[in-house]
Coordinates of N, CA, C and O and ligand atoms in Angstrom, one line a residue:
X1034 N -1.9 17.0 7.4 CA -1.7 16.5 8.8 C -1.5 15.0 8.7 O -2.2 14.4 8.1
X1035 N -0.6 14.6 9.5 CA -0.4 13.1 9.5 C -1.6 12.4 10.3 O -2.1 13.0 11.1
X1036 N -1.8 11.3 9.7 CA -3.0 10.5 10.2 C -2.4 9.2 10.9 O -1.3 8.6 10.4
X1037 N -3.1 8.7 11.9 CA -2.6 7.4 12.5 C -2.7 6.2 11.3 O -3.7 6.2 10.7
X1038 N -1.7 5.3 11.5 CA -1.9 4.1 10.6 C -2.4 3.0 11.3 O -2.1 2.6 12.4
X1039 N -3.5 2.5 10.7 CA -4.2 1.4 11.2 C -3.5 0.0 11.1 O -2.9 -0.3 10.0
X1040 N -3.4 -0.8 12.1 CA -2.7 -2.1 12.2 C -3.6 -3.2 12.3 O -4.8 -3.2 12.8
X1041 N -3.1 -4.4 11.7 CA -3.9 -5.7 11.8 C -4.2 -5.9 13.3 O -3.5 -5.7 14.1
X1042 N -5.3 -6.6 13.6 CA -6.3 -7.2 12.6 C -7.5 -6.2 12.5 O -8.7 -6.7 12.4
X1043 N -7.5 -4.9 12.4 CA -8.6 -4.0 12.3 C -9.3 -4.4 10.9 O -8.8 -4.4 9.9
X1044 N -10.7 -4.5 11.1 CA -11.6 -4.8 9.9 C -11.5 -3.8 8.8 O -11.9 -4.2 7.7
X1045 N -11.0 -2.6 9.0 CA -11.0 -1.6 7.9 C -10.0 -2.2 6.8 O -10.1 -1.9 5.6
X1046 N -9.0 -3.0 7.2 CA -8.0 -3.4 6.4 C -8.6 -4.6 5.6 O -7.9 -5.1 4.5
X1047 N -9.8 -5.1 5.8 CA -10.4 -6.1 5.1 C -11.6 -5.6 4.3 O -12.4 -6.4 3.8
X1048 N -11.8 -4.2 4.4 CA -12.9 -3.6 3.7 C -12.7 -3.3 2.2 O -11.5 -2.9 2.0
X1049 N -13.4 -3.6 1.4 CA -13.3 -3.2 0.0 C -13.6 -1.7 -0.1 O -14.8 -1.3 0.2
X1050 N -12.7 -0.9 -0.6 CA -12.8 0.6 -0.8 C -13.8 1.0 -1.9 O -13.7 0.2 -2.8
X1051 N -14.4 2.1 -1.7 CA -15.3 2.5 -2.7 C -14.8 3.4 -3.8 O -13.9 4.2 -3.4
X1052 N -15.1 3.3 -5.1 CA -14.5 4.2 -6.1 C -14.8 5.7 -5.7 O -16.0 5.9 -5.1
X1053 N -14.0 6.5 -6.1 CA -14.1 8.0 -5.9 C -14.8 8.5 -7.1 O -14.2 8.4 -8.3
X1054 N -15.9 9.2 -7.0 CA -16.6 9.8 -8.2 C -16.2 11.1 -8.4 O -16.1 11.6 -9.6
X1055 N -16.0 12.0 -7.3 CA -15.7 13.3 -7.3 C -14.5 13.7 -6.6 O -14.4 13.2 -5.4
X1056 N -13.5 14.4 -7.2 CA -12.4 14.8 -6.5 C -12.6 16.1 -5.7 O -12.4 17.2 -6.2
X1057 N -13.1 16.0 -4.4 CA -13.5 17.0 -3.7 C -12.4 17.5 -2.8 O -11.3 17.0 -2.8
X1058 N -12.6 18.8 -2.2 CA -11.4 19.3 -1.4 C -11.2 18.2 -0.3 O -10.0 18.1 0.1
X1059 N -12.1 17.4 0.2 CA -11.7 16.4 1.2 C -10.8 15.4 0.7 O -10.0 14.9 1.4
X1060 N -11.1 15.1 -0.6 CA -10.1 14.0 -1.2 C -8.7 14.6 -1.4 O -7.7 13.9 -1.1
X1061 N -8.6 15.9 -1.7 CA -7.4 16.5 -1.9 C -6.6 16.6 -0.5 O -5.4 16.2 -0.5
X1062 N -7.5 16.9 0.6 CA -6.7 16.9 1.9 C -6.2 15.6 2.2 O -5.2 15.3 2.9
X1063 N -7.2 14.5 2.0 CA -6.8 13.2 2.3 C -5.5 12.8 1.5 O -4.6 12.2 2.2
X1064 N -5.4 13.1 0.3 CA -4.2 12.9 -0.4 C -2.9 13.5 0.2 O -1.9 12.8 0.4
X1065 N -3.0 14.8 0.5 CA -1.9 15.4 1.3 C -1.5 14.8 2.6 O -0.4 14.6 2.8
X1066 N -2.6 14.4 3.4 CA -2.4 13.7 4.5 C -1.7 12.3 4.5 O -0.8 12.0 5.2
X1067 N -2.2 11.6 3.4 CA -1.6 10.3 3.2 C -0.1 10.4 2.7 O 0.8 9.6 3.1
X1068 N 0.2 11.4 1.9 CA 1.7 11.7 1.5 C 2.4 12.0 2.8 O 3.5 11.4 3.0
X1069 N 2.1 12.8 3.6 CA 2.7 13.1 4.8 C 2.9 12.0 5.7 O 4.1 11.6 6.2
X1070 N 1.8 11.2 5.9 CA 1.9 10.0 6.7 C 2.7 8.9 6.1 O 3.6 8.3 6.9
X1071 N 2.9 8.8 4.8 CA 3.7 7.9 4.2 C 5.2 8.1 4.4 O 6.0 7.4 4.8
X1072 N 5.6 9.5 4.2 CA 6.9 9.9 4.3 C 7.4 9.8 5.8 O 8.5 9.3 6.1
X1073 N 6.5 10.1 6.7 CA 6.8 10.0 8.1 C 7.1 8.7 8.6 O 7.8 8.5 9.6
X1074 N 6.4 7.6 8.0 CA 6.3 6.3 8.6 C 7.8 5.6 8.8 O 8.1 5.2 9.9
X1075 N 8.7 5.8 7.7 CA 8.6 5.9 6.3 C 8.0 4.7 5.7 O 8.5 3.5 6.0
X1076 N 7.4 4.9 4.5 CA 7.0 3.8 3.6 C 7.1 4.3 2.2 O 7.3 5.4 2.0
X1077 N 7.0 3.4 1.2 CA 7.1 3.7 -0.2 C 5.6 3.8 -0.8 O 5.6 4.1 -2.0
X1078 N 4.7 3.4 0.0 CA 3.2 3.5 -0.6 C 2.3 3.5 0.6 O 2.6 3.2 1.7
X1079 N 1.1 4.0 0.4 CA 0.1 3.9 1.4 C -1.3 3.9 0.7 O -1.6 4.7 -0.2
X1080 N -2.2 3.1 1.2 CA -3.6 3.0 0.7 C -4.4 3.6 1.7 O -4.2 3.5 2.9
X1081 N -5.6 4.1 1.3 CA -6.4 4.9 2.3 C -7.0 4.0 3.3 O -7.3 4.5 4.4
X1082 N -7.3 2.8 3.1 CA -7.7 1.9 4.2 C -6.8 2.0 5.3 O -7.2 1.7 6.6
X1083 N -5.6 2.2 5.1 CA -4.5 2.2 6.2 C -4.6 3.4 7.0 O -4.1 3.5 8.1
X1084 N -5.4 4.5 6.6 CA -5.7 5.6 7.4 C -7.2 5.7 7.8 O -7.7 6.8 8.0
X1085 N -7.8 4.5 7.7 CA -9.2 4.3 8.2 C -10.2 4.9 7.2 O -11.3 5.3 7.7
X1086 N -9.7 5.0 6.0 CA -10.9 5.6 4.9 C -11.0 4.6 3.8 O -10.1 4.3 3.1
X1087 N -12.2 4.0 3.7 CA -12.4 3.0 2.7 C -12.8 3.7 1.3 O -13.9 3.4 0.8
X1088 N -11.9 4.4 0.7 CA -12.1 5.0 -0.6 C -10.9 4.7 -1.4 O -9.7 4.5 -0.9
X1089 N -11.2 4.6 -2.8 CA -10.1 4.1 -3.6 C -9.0 5.0 -4.1 O -9.0 5.6 -5.1
X1090 N -8.1 5.4 -3.1 CA -6.9 6.3 -3.5 C -5.7 5.7 -2.7 O -5.8 5.1 -1.5
X1091 N -4.6 5.7 -3.4 CA -3.3 5.3 -3.0 C -2.2 6.4 -3.2 O -2.4 7.2 -4.1
X1092 N -1.1 6.4 -2.4 CA 0.0 7.4 -2.8 C 1.2 6.4 -2.8 O 1.3 5.4 -2.0
X1093 N 2.2 6.9 -3.5 CA 3.5 6.0 -3.7 C 4.6 7.0 -4.0 O 4.4 8.1 -4.6
X1094 N 5.7 6.6 -3.5 CA 7.1 7.1 -3.9 C 8.1 6.2 -3.7 O 8.7 6.1 -2.6
X1095 N 8.4 5.3 -4.7 CA 9.3 4.2 -4.4 C 10.8 4.5 -4.4 O 11.6 3.8 -4.1
X1096 N 10.9 5.8 -4.9 CA 12.5 6.3 -4.9 C 12.9 7.0 -3.7 O 14.1 7.2 -3.5
X1097 N 11.8 7.4 -2.9 CA 12.2 8.1 -1.6 C 13.3 7.5 -0.8 O 14.1 7.9 -0.1
X1098 N 13.0 6.0 -0.7 CA 13.9 5.2 0.1 C 15.5 5.4 -0.1 O 16.3 5.4 0.7
X1099 N 15.8 5.4 -1.5 CA 17.2 5.6 -2.0 C 17.6 7.0 -1.8 O 18.8 7.2 -1.5
X1100 N 16.7 7.9 -2.2 CA 17.2 9.4 -2.3 C 16.2 10.1 -1.4 O 15.1 10.6 -2.0
X1101 N 16.5 10.4 -0.2 CA 15.5 11.0 0.7 C 15.4 12.5 0.5 O 14.6 13.1 1.1
X1102 N 16.2 13.0 -0.4 CA 16.2 14.4 -0.6 C 15.1 14.8 -1.6 O 14.7 15.9 -1.5
X1103 N 14.8 13.8 -2.6 CA 13.8 14.4 -3.6 C 12.6 13.5 -3.2 O 12.5 12.4 -3.2
X1104 N 11.4 14.3 -3.3 CA 10.2 13.7 -3.1 C 9.4 13.9 -4.3 O 9.1 14.9 -4.9
X1105 N 8.8 12.7 -5.0 CA 8.0 12.7 -6.1 C 6.8 11.9 -5.8 O 6.7 10.8 -6.4
X1106 N 6.0 12.2 -5.0 CA 4.8 11.4 -4.6 C 3.9 11.3 -5.8 O 3.6 12.3 -6.6
X1107 N 3.4 10.1 -5.9 CA 2.4 9.8 -7.1 C 1.0 9.7 -6.3 O 1.0 8.8 -5.3
X1108 N 0.0 10.3 -6.6 CA -1.5 9.9 -6.1 C -2.3 9.3 -7.2 O -2.3 9.7 -8.4
X1109 N -2.7 8.0 -6.8 CA -3.5 7.2 -7.7 C -4.9 7.1 -7.3 O -5.1 6.6 -6.1
X1110 N -5.8 7.7 -8.0 CA -7.3 7.6 -7.6 C -8.0 6.4 -8.6 O -7.7 6.4 -9.7
X1111 N -8.7 5.6 -8.0 CA -9.3 4.5 -8.6 C -8.2 3.7 -9.5 O -8.6 3.4 -10.7
X1112 N -7.2 3.3 -8.9 CA -6.1 2.6 -9.8 C -6.6 1.1 -10.2 O -7.2 0.6 -9.4
X1113 N -6.3 0.7 -11.3 CA -6.5 -0.6 -11.8 C -5.4 -1.1 -12.7 O -5.0 -0.3 -13.5
X1114 N -5.3 -2.3 -12.7 CA -4.3 -3.0 -13.6 C -4.9 -3.3 -15.0 O -6.0 -3.8 -15.1
X1115 N -4.2 -2.7 -16.0 CA -4.8 -3.0 -17.3 C -3.9 -4.1 -18.1 O -4.3 -4.5 -19.3
X1116 N -2.8 -4.5 -17.5 CA -2.0 -5.5 -18.0 C -1.0 -6.0 -17.1 O -0.6 -5.3 -16.2
X1117 N -0.8 -7.3 -17.1 CA 0.3 -7.9 -16.2 C 1.1 -8.9 -17.0 O 0.5 -9.5 -17.9
X1118 N 2.4 -8.8 -16.7 CA 3.4 -9.6 -17.5 C 3.2 -11.2 -17.0 O 2.7 -11.4 -15.9
X1119 N 3.6 -12.1 -17.9 CA 3.5 -13.4 -17.5 C 4.7 -13.7 -16.5 O 4.7 -14.6 -15.6
X1120 N 5.9 -13.0 -16.8 CA 7.1 -13.1 -16.0 C 6.7 -12.7 -14.6 O 6.1 -11.7 -14.3
X1121 N 7.2 -13.5 -13.7 CA 7.0 -13.1 -12.2 C 8.2 -12.6 -11.5 O 9.3 -12.9 -12.1
X1122 N 8.1 -12.0 -10.4 CA 9.3 -11.6 -9.6 C 9.0 -11.8 -8.2 O 7.8 -11.7 -7.6
X1123 N 10.0 -12.1 -7.4 CA 9.9 -12.3 -6.0 C 10.4 -10.9 -5.3 O 11.5 -10.5 -5.7
X1124 N 9.8 -10.5 -4.2 CA 10.3 -9.4 -3.4 C 10.0 -9.6 -2.0 O 8.9 -10.1 -1.7
X1125 N 10.8 -9.2 -1.2 CA 10.6 -9.2 0.3 C 9.6 -8.1 0.5 O 10.2 -6.9 0.6
X1126 N 8.5 -8.3 0.9 CA 7.5 -7.3 1.1 C 7.3 -7.0 2.6 O 7.3 -7.9 3.5
X1127 N 7.0 -5.7 2.9 CA 6.6 -5.4 4.3 C 5.3 -4.6 4.1 O 4.9 -4.2 3.1
X1128 N 4.7 -4.3 5.3 CA 3.4 -3.5 5.3 C 3.4 -2.6 6.6 O 3.6 -3.2 7.7
X1129 N 3.0 -1.2 6.3 CA 3.0 -0.4 7.6 C 1.9 -0.9 8.5 O 1.9 -0.5 9.8
X1130 N 0.8 -1.7 8.1 CA -0.1 -2.1 8.9 C 0.1 -3.5 9.5 O -0.6 -4.0 10.3
X1131 N 1.3 -4.0 9.1 CA 1.8 -5.4 9.8 C 3.3 -5.0 10.2 O 4.3 -5.6 9.5
X1132 N 3.4 -4.2 11.2 CA 4.7 -3.7 11.4 C 5.9 -4.7 11.7 O 5.6 -5.8 12.4
X1133 N 7.0 -4.5 11.2 CA 8.2 -5.2 11.3 C 8.1 -6.6 10.9 O 9.1 -7.4 11.4
X1134 N 7.3 -7.0 9.9 CA 7.2 -8.3 9.4 C 7.3 -8.3 8.0 O 6.8 -7.4 7.3
X1135 N 8.1 -9.2 7.5 CA 8.5 -9.2 6.0 C 8.4 -10.7 5.6 O 8.6 -11.7 6.3
X1136 N 8.0 -10.8 4.3 CA 8.0 -12.1 3.6 C 8.1 -12.0 2.1 O 7.7 -11.0 1.6
X1137 N 8.7 -13.0 1.5 CA 8.8 -12.9 0.0 C 7.5 -13.2 -0.6 O 6.8 -14.2 -0.2
X1138 N 7.0 -12.3 -1.5 CA 5.8 -12.5 -2.3 C 6.1 -12.5 -3.8 O 6.9 -11.8 -4.2
X1139 N 5.5 -13.5 -4.4 CA 5.6 -13.6 -5.8 C 4.5 -12.9 -6.6 O 3.3 -13.2 -6.2
X1140 N 4.8 -12.1 -7.5 CA 3.7 -11.2 -8.3 C 4.2 -11.1 -9.7 O 5.4 -11.2 -10.0
X1141 N 3.3 -10.6 -10.7 CA 3.9 -10.3 -11.9 C 5.0 -9.2 -11.8 O 4.9 -8.4 -11.2
X1142 N 6.0 -9.5 -12.7 CA 7.2 -8.6 -12.5 C 6.9 -7.2 -13.2 O 7.4 -6.2 -12.7
X1143 N 6.0 -7.1 -14.2 CA 5.6 -5.8 -14.6 C 4.2 -5.6 -14.8 O 3.4 -6.7 -15.1
X1144 N 3.6 -4.4 -14.5 CA 2.2 -4.3 -14.8 C 1.9 -2.9 -15.3 O 2.8 -2.0 -15.2
X1145 N 0.8 -2.7 -16.0 CA 0.5 -1.5 -16.5 C -0.8 -1.0 -15.5 O -1.6 -1.8 -15.3
X1146 N -0.7 0.2 -14.9 CA -1.7 0.7 -14.0 C -2.3 1.9 -14.6 O -1.7 2.9 -15.2
X1147 N -3.6 1.9 -14.7 CA -4.4 3.2 -15.0 C -5.1 3.7 -13.8 O -5.4 3.0 -12.9
X1148 N -5.2 5.1 -13.8 CA -5.8 5.7 -12.6 C -6.1 7.2 -12.9 O -5.8 7.7 -14.0
X1149 N -6.7 7.9 -12.1 CA -6.9 9.3 -12.2 C -6.0 10.0 -11.4 O -5.8 9.6 -10.1
X1150 N -5.4 11.2 -11.8 CA -4.6 12.0 -10.9 C -5.6 13.0 -10.2 O -6.8 12.9 -10.4
X1151 N -4.9 13.8 -9.3 CA -5.8 14.8 -8.5 C -6.5 15.8 -9.4 O -7.4 16.5 -8.9
X1152 N -6.1 15.9 -10.6 CA -6.9 16.8 -11.5 C -8.0 16.0 -12.3 O -8.6 16.6 -13.2
X1153 N -8.2 14.8 -12.0 CA -9.2 14.0 -12.7 C -8.7 13.6 -14.1 O -9.6 13.0 -14.7
X1154 N -7.5 13.7 -14.3 CA -7.0 13.2 -15.7 C -6.7 11.8 -15.6 O -6.1 11.4 -14.6
X1155 N -7.0 11.0 -16.6 CA -6.7 9.6 -16.6 C -5.2 9.4 -16.9 O -4.7 10.1 -17.9
X1156 N -4.5 8.6 -16.2 CA -3.0 8.4 -16.4 C -2.8 6.9 -16.6 O -3.5 6.1 -16.1
X1157 N -1.7 6.5 -17.3 CA -1.4 5.2 -17.2 C 0.2 5.0 -17.2 O 0.9 5.9 -17.8
X1158 N 0.7 4.1 -16.3 CA 2.1 4.0 -16.2 C 2.4 2.4 -16.3 O 1.6 1.6 -15.9
X1159 N 3.7 2.2 -16.8 CA 4.1 0.7 -16.8 C 5.2 0.7 -15.8 O 6.1 1.5 -15.8
X1160 N 5.1 -0.2 -14.9 CA 6.1 -0.3 -13.7 C 6.6 -1.6 -13.6 O 5.9 -2.5 -14.1
X1161 N 7.8 -1.7 -13.1 CA 8.3 -3.2 -12.9 C 9.0 -3.3 -11.5 O 9.2 -2.3 -10.9
X1162 N 9.3 -4.5 -11.2 CA 10.1 -4.8 -9.9 C 9.5 -4.2 -8.7 O 8.3 -4.5 -8.5
X1163 N 10.3 -3.5 -8.0 CA 9.8 -2.9 -6.7 C 8.5 -2.2 -6.9 O 7.5 -2.2 -6.1
X1164 N 8.4 -1.3 -7.9 CA 7.3 -0.4 -8.2 C 6.1 -1.2 -8.5 O 4.9 -0.9 -8.2
X1165 N 6.3 -2.3 -9.2 CA 5.3 -3.2 -9.6 C 4.6 -3.9 -8.4 O 3.3 -4.0 -8.2
X1166 N 5.5 -4.4 -7.6 CA 5.0 -5.0 -6.3 C 4.3 -4.0 -5.4 O 3.4 -4.3 -4.8
X1167 N 4.8 -2.7 -5.4 CA 4.2 -1.7 -4.5 C 2.7 -1.4 -5.1 O 1.7 -1.3 -4.3
X1168 N 2.5 -1.2 -6.5 CA 1.3 -0.9 -7.0 C 0.4 -2.1 -6.8 O -0.8 -1.7 -6.3
X1169 N 0.8 -3.3 -6.9 CA -0.2 -4.4 -6.6 C -0.5 -4.6 -5.2 O -1.6 -4.8 -4.8
X1170 N 0.5 -4.2 -4.4 CA 0.3 -4.3 -2.9 C -0.8 -3.2 -2.5 O -1.6 -3.6 -1.6
X1171 N -0.7 -2.0 -3.0 CA -1.6 -0.9 -2.7 C -3.1 -1.2 -3.2 O -4.0 -0.9 -2.6
X1172 N -3.1 -1.7 -4.5 CA -4.4 -2.1 -5.0 C -5.1 -3.2 -4.2 O -6.3 -3.2 -3.9
X1173 N -4.2 -4.1 -3.8 CA -4.7 -5.2 -2.9 C -5.4 -4.6 -1.6 O -6.4 -5.1 -1.3
X1174 N -4.6 -3.5 -0.9 CA -5.2 -3.0 0.1 C -6.7 -2.5 -0.1 O -7.5 -2.5 0.7
X1175 N -6.9 -1.7 -1.3 CA -8.2 -1.3 -1.7 C -9.2 -2.4 -1.7 O -10.4 -2.1 -1.7
X1176 N -8.7 -3.6 -1.9 CA -9.6 -4.8 -2.1 C -9.8 -5.6 -0.8 O -10.1 -6.7 -0.8
X1177 N -9.1 -5.1 0.3 CA -9.1 -5.8 1.6 C -8.1 -7.0 1.7 O -8.2 -7.9 2.5
X1178 N -7.2 -7.0 0.7 CA -6.1 -8.0 0.7 C -4.8 -7.6 1.2 O -4.4 -6.4 0.9
X1179 N -4.1 -8.4 1.9 CA -2.9 -8.0 2.6 C -1.7 -9.1 2.0 O -2.1 -10.2 1.6
X1180 N -0.5 -8.8 2.1 CA 0.4 -9.5 1.4 C 0.6 -10.9 2.2 O 1.0 -11.9 1.7
X1181 N 0.2 -11.0 3.5 CA 0.3 -12.3 4.2 C -0.7 -13.2 3.7 O -0.6 -14.4 3.9
X1182 N -1.6 -12.7 2.9 CA -2.8 -13.7 2.3 C -2.0 -14.5 1.2 O -2.7 -15.5 0.9
X1183 N -0.9 -14.2 0.8 CA -0.1 -15.0 -0.3 C 0.8 -16.1 0.5 O 1.3 -16.9 -0.2
X1184 N 0.8 -16.1 1.7 CA 1.7 -17.1 2.4 C 0.9 -18.2 3.0 O -0.4 -18.2 2.8
X1185 N 1.5 -19.3 3.4 CA 0.8 -20.3 3.9 C 0.1 -19.8 5.2 O 0.4 -18.9 5.9
X1186 N -0.9 -20.7 5.6 CA -1.8 -20.3 6.8 C -0.9 -20.3 8.0 O -1.0 -19.3 8.8
X1187 N 0.1 -21.2 8.1 CA 1.0 -21.2 9.2 C 1.8 -19.9 9.4 O 1.8 -19.2 10.4
X1188 N 2.4 -19.5 8.2 CA 3.2 -18.2 8.3 C 2.4 -17.2 8.6 O 2.7 -16.2 9.3
X1189 N 1.2 -17.0 8.0 CA 0.3 -15.9 8.1 C -0.1 -15.8 9.6 O 0.0 -14.8 10.2
X1190 N -0.5 -16.8 10.3 CA -1.0 -16.9 11.6 C 0.2 -16.5 12.6 O 0.0 -15.8 13.5
X1191 N 1.4 -17.0 12.2 CA 2.7 -16.6 13.0 C 2.8 -15.1 13.0 O 3.0 -14.6 14.0
X1192 N 2.8 -14.6 11.8 CA 3.0 -13.1 11.7 C 1.9 -12.3 12.5 O 2.1 -11.3 13.2
X1193 N 0.6 -12.8 12.3 CA -0.5 -12.0 13.0 C -0.3 -12.2 14.4 O -0.5 -11.1 15.2
X1194 N 0.1 -13.3 15.1 CA 0.3 -13.6 16.4 C 1.4 -12.7 17.0 O 1.4 -12.0 18.0
X1195 N 2.6 -12.5 16.1 CA 3.7 -11.7 16.5 C 3.3 -10.2 16.7 O 3.6 -9.6 17.5
X1196 N 2.4 -9.9 15.7 CA 2.1 -8.4 15.6 C 1.1 -8.1 16.9 O 1.2 -7.1 17.5
X1197 N 0.2 -9.0 17.1 CA -0.7 -8.7 18.2 C 0.0 -8.8 19.5 O -0.3 -8.0 20.5
X1198 N 1.0 -9.6 19.7 CA 1.9 -9.7 20.9 C 2.6 -8.3 21.1 O 2.6 -7.7 22.2
X1199 N 3.3 -7.9 20.0 CA 4.0 -6.7 19.9 C 3.1 -5.5 20.3 O 3.5 -4.6 20.9
X1200 N 1.9 -5.5 19.8 CA 1.0 -4.3 20.1 C 0.5 -4.3 21.5 O 0.4 -3.3 22.1
X1201 N 0.3 -5.5 22.0 CA -0.1 -5.7 23.5 C 1.1 -5.1 24.4 O 0.9 -4.3 25.3
X1202 N 2.3 -5.5 24.1 CA 3.5 -5.1 24.8 C 3.7 -3.6 24.8 O 4.0 -3.0 25.7
X1203 N 3.4 -3.1 23.5 CA 3.5 -1.6 23.3 C 2.5 -0.9 24.1 O 2.8 0.3 24.6
X1204 N 1.4 -1.5 24.2 CA 0.3 -0.7 24.9 C 0.4 -0.5 26.4 O -0.1 0.5 26.8
X1205 N 1.2 -1.3 27.0 CA 1.4 -1.2 28.5 C 2.6 -0.3 28.8 O 2.8 0.2 30.0
X1206 N 3.5 0.0 27.7 CA 4.8 0.9 28.1 C 4.3 2.3 28.4 O 3.2 2.8 27.8
Ligands
GNR699 O1 6.9 0.5 2.6 C1 6.5 -0.4 2.1 N1 7.3 -1.2 1.4 C2 7.1 -2.3 0.6 C3 8.0 -3.1 0.1 C4 7.7 -4.1 -0.8 C5 6.6 -4.1 -1.3 C6 5.5 -3.4 -1.0 C7 5.7 -2.3 0.1 S1 4.5 -1.2 0.5 C8 5.0 -0.7 2.0 C9 4.2 0.3 2.6 C10 2.6 -0.2 2.7 O2 2.4 -0.9 3.7 N2 1.8 0.2 1.8 O3 0.6 -0.3 1.9
NI700 NI1 0.7 -2.3 3.0

């Protein structure tokens, strides 16, 4: 089932998520719900904080945007970076929890990410460019960090004010 996406400035988005020790049926259901919520949004990634659950799980599918016919969602439990390139890359990032706001963020161009899959198996992937930005963006969510934290205070406050205004106007419709 689709779950509501939490929008800034909700404190859950600033909460450090807890490691997942056991892959219970509740975690399996959460993963399925997050996948459904991500495709419905639509987004290329989603972290559990964004559906009000402070546990370390993210879902991703960076190819869905180009090819909406094929779905290859990846579920990452307890993801962490094991290597980051020195080379950097800039990407215009957005976030489902900061609707309709975009800004260029600089991050390592390639990263190696290790995580457990839904079977509890350890996996490792090397990703670059958009996928690298997405992995780092999602791990940031699990640490209570948002892409606007990489911007100047002026830009960050401007974006937050716009979203709050937008949300107020939406609330009265
Ligand atoms: O849908 C999303 N697009 C995106 C684009 C560039 C870098 C990161 C992202 S993730 C975002 C969905 C989201 O908010 N995930 O937390
Ligand atoms: Ni996000």
